[in-house]
PDB file of C-alpha atoms in Angstrom:
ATOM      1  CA  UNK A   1      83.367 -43.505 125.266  1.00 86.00           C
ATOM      2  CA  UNK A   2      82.363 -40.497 124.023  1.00 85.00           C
ATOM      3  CA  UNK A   3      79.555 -42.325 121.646  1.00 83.00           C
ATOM      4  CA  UNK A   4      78.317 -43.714 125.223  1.00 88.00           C
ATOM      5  CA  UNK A   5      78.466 -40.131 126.570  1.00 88.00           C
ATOM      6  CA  UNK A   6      76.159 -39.230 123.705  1.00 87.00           C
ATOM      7  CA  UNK A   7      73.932 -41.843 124.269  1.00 86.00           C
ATOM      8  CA  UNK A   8      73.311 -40.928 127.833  1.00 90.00           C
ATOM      9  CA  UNK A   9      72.527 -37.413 126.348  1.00 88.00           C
ATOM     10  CA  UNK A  10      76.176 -36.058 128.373  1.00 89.00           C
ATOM     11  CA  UNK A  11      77.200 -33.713 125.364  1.00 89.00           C
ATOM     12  CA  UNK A  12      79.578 -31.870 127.617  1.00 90.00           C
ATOM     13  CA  UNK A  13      81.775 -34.944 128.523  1.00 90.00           C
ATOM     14  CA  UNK A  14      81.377 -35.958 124.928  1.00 90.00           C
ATOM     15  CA  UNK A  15      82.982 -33.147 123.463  1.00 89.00           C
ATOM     16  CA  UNK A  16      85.534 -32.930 126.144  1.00 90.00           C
ATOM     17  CA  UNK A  17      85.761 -36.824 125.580  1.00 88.00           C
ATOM     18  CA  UNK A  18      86.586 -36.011 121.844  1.00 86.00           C
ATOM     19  CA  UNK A  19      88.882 -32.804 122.447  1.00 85.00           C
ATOM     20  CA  UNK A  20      91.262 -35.519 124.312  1.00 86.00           C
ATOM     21  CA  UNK A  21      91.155 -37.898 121.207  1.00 83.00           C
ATOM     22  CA  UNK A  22      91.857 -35.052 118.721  1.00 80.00           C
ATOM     23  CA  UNK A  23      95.139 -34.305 121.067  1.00 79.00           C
ATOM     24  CA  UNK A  24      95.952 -37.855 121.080  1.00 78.00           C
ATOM     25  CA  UNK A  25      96.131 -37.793 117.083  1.00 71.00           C
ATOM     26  CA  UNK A  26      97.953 -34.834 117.367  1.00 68.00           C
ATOM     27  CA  UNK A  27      95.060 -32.827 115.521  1.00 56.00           C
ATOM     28  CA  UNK A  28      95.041 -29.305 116.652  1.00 54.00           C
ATOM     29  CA  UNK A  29      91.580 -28.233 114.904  1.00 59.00           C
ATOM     30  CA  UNK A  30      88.734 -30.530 113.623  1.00 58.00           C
ATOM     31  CA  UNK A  31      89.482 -29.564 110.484  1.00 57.00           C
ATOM     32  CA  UNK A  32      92.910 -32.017 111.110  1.00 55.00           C
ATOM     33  CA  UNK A  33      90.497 -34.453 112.194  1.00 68.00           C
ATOM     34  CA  UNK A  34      89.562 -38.429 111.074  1.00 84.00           C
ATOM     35  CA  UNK A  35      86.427 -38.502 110.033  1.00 88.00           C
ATOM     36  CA  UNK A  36      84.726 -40.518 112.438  1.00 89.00           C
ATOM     37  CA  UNK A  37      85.941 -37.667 114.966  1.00 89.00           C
ATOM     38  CA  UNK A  38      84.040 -35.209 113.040  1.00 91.00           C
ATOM     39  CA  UNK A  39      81.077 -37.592 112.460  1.00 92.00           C
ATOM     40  CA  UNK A  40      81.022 -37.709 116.076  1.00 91.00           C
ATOM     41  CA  UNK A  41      81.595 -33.519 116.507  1.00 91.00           C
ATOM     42  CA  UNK A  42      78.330 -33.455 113.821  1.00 92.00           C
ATOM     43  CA  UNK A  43      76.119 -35.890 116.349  1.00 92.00           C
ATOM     44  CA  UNK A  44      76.738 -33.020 119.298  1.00 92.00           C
ATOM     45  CA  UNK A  45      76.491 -30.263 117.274  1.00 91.00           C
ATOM     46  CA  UNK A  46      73.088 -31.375 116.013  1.00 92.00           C
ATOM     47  CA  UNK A  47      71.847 -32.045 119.443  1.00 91.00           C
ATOM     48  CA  UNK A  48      73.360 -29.153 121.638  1.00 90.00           C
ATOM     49  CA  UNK A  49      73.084 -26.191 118.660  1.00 89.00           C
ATOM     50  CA  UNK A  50      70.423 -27.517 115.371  1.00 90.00           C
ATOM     51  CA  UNK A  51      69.901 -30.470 113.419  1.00 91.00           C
ATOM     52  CA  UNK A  52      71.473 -27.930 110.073  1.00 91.00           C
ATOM     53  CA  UNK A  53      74.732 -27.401 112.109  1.00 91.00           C
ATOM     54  CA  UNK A  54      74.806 -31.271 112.446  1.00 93.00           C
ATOM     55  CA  UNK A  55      73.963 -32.065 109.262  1.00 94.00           C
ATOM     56  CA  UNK A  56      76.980 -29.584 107.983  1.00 94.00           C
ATOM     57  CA  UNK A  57      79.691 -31.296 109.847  1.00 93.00           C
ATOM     58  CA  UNK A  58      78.350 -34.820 109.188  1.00 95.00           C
ATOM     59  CA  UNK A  59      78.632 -33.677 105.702  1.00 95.00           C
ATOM     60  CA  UNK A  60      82.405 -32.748 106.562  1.00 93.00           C
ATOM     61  CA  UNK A  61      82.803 -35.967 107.628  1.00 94.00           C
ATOM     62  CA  UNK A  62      81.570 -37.705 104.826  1.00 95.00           C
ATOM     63  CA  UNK A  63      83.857 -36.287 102.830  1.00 95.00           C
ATOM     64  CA  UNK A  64      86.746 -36.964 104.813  1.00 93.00           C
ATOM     65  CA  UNK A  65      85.860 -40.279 104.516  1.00 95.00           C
ATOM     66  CA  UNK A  66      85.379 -39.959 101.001  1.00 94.00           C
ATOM     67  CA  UNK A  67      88.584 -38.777 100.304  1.00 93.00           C
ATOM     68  CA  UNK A  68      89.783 -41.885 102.341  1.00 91.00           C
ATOM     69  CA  UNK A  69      87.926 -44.861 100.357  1.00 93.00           C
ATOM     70  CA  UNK A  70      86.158 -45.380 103.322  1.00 93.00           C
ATOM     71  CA  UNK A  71      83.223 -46.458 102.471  1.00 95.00           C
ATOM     72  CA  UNK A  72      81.610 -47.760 105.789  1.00 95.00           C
ATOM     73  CA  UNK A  73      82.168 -44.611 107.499  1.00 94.00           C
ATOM     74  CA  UNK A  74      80.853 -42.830 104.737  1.00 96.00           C
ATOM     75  CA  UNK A  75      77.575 -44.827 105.219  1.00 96.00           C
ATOM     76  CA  UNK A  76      77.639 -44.384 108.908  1.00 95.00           C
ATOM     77  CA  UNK A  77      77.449 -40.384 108.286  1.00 96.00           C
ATOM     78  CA  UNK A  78      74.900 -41.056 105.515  1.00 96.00           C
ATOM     79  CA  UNK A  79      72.451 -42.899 108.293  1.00 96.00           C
ATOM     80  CA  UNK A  80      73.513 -40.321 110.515  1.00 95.00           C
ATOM     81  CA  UNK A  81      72.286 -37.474 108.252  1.00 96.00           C
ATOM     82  CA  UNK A  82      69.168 -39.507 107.322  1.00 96.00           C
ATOM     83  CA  UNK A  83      68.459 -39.317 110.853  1.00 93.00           C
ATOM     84  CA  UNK A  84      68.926 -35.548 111.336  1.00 95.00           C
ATOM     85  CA  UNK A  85      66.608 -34.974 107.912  1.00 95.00           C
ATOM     86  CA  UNK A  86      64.082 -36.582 109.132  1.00 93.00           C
ATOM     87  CA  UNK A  87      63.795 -35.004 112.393  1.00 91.00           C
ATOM     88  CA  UNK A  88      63.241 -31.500 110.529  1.00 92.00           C
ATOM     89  CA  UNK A  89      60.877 -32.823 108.659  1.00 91.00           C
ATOM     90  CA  UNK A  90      62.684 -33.474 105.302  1.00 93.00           C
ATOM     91  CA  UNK A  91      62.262 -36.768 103.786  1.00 92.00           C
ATOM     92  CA  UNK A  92      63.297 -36.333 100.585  1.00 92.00           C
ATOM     93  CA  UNK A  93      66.538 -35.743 101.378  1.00 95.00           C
ATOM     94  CA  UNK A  94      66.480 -38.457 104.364  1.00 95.00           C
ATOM     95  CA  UNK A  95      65.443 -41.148 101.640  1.00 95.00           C
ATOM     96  CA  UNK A  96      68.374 -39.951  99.337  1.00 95.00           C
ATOM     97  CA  UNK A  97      70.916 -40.413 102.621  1.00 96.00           C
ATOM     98  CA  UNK A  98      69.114 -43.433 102.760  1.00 96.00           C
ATOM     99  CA  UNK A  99      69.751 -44.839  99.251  1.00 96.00           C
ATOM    100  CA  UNK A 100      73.707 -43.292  99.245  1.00 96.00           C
ATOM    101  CA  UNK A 101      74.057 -45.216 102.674  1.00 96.00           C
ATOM    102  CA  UNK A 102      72.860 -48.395 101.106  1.00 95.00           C
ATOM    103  CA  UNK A 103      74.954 -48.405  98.497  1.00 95.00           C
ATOM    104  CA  UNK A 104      78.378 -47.258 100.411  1.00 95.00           C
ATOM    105  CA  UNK A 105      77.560 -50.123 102.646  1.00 95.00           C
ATOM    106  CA  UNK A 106      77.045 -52.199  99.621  1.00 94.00           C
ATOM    107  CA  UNK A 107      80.587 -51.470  98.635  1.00 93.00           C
ATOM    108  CA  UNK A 108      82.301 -51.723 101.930  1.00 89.00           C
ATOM    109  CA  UNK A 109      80.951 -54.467 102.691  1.00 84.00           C
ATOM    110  CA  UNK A 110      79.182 -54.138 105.896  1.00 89.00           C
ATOM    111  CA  UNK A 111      76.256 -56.431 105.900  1.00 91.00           C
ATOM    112  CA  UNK A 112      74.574 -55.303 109.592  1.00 93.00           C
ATOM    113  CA  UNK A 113      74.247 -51.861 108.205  1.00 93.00           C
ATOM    114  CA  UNK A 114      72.944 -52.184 104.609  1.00 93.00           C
ATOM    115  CA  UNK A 115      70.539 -54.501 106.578  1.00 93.00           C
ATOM    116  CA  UNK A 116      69.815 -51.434 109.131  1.00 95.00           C
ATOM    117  CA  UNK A 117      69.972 -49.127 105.705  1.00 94.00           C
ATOM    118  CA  UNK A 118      67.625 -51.442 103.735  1.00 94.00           C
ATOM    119  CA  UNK A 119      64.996 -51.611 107.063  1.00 95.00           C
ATOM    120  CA  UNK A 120      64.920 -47.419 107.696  1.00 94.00           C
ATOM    121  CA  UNK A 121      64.089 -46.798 104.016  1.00 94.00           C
ATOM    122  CA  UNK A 122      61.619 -49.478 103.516  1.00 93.00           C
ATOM    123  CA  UNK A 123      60.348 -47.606 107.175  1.00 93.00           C
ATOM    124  CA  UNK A 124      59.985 -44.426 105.209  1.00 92.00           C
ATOM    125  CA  UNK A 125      58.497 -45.566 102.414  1.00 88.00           C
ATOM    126  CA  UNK A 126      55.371 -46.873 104.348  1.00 89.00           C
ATOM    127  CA  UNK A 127      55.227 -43.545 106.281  1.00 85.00           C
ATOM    128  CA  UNK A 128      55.585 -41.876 102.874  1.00 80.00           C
ATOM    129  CA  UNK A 129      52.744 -43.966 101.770  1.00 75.00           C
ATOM    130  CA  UNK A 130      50.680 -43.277 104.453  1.00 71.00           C
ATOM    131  CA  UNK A 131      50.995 -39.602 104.138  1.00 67.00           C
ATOM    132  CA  UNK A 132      50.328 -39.524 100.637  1.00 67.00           C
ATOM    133  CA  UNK A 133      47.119 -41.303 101.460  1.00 64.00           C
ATOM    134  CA  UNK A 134      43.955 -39.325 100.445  1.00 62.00           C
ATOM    135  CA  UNK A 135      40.903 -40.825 102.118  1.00 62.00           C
ATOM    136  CA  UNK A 136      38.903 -38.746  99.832  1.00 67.00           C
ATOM    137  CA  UNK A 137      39.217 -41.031  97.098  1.00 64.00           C
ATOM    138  CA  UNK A 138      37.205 -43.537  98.409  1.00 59.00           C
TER     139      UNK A 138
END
């Protein structure tokens, strides 16, 4: 629910949305927290304070999940992150979320999303190519 309360741009009820899960699991602070709760902390963060504060806790969350094995959530932050990059302007390090989401997803295996991860960096590298395009030389 709270993903749906993101998507309808309802950041409040999101975070009060995930407040209520983190009770249910009995974790007092995020820091207790899965990491697909903190994944989901990072999305609001980025959109309510800066894309940098998001990108910190998705990076919190990807190493929860790390710690876990889990590899599809560590993807998930990974496209998440490539996301936030590239809204402040920094592709290199969206293309590198890119290529580490491509191959967690490899290793999980979650087929939908390495196809989603294979599509957004073949994306960039055509708007990468286009950038880098000189007319000048012709």
């Amino acid at each position: 629910m709270a993903n749906e309360a993101i998507a309808d741009e309802r950041y409040d009820v999101a975070e009060s949305l995930l407040i209520a899960a983190c009770a249910l699991n009995d974790d007092i602070e995020l820091d207790d927290a899965d990491g697909d709760l903190i994944g989901t902390f990072g999305l609001i963060d980025a959109a309510t304070n800066s894309p940098e504060a998001g990108v910190m806790t998705l990076f919190s969350a990807y190493r929860r999940h790390q710690a876990t094995y889990d590899f599809r959530g560590m993807g998930i932050d990974m496209l998440n992150m490539a996301s936030l990059f590239g809204d402040v302007r920094r592709y290199r390090a969206q293309r590198a979320c890119l290529m580490r989401a491509r191959r967690c997803f490899e290793r999980a295996p979650a087929p939908f999303s390495l196809n989603r991860a294979i599509l957004l960096l073949a994306q960039l590298e055509r708007m990468q190519s286009v950038r880098a395009f000189d007319a000048r030389r012709n």
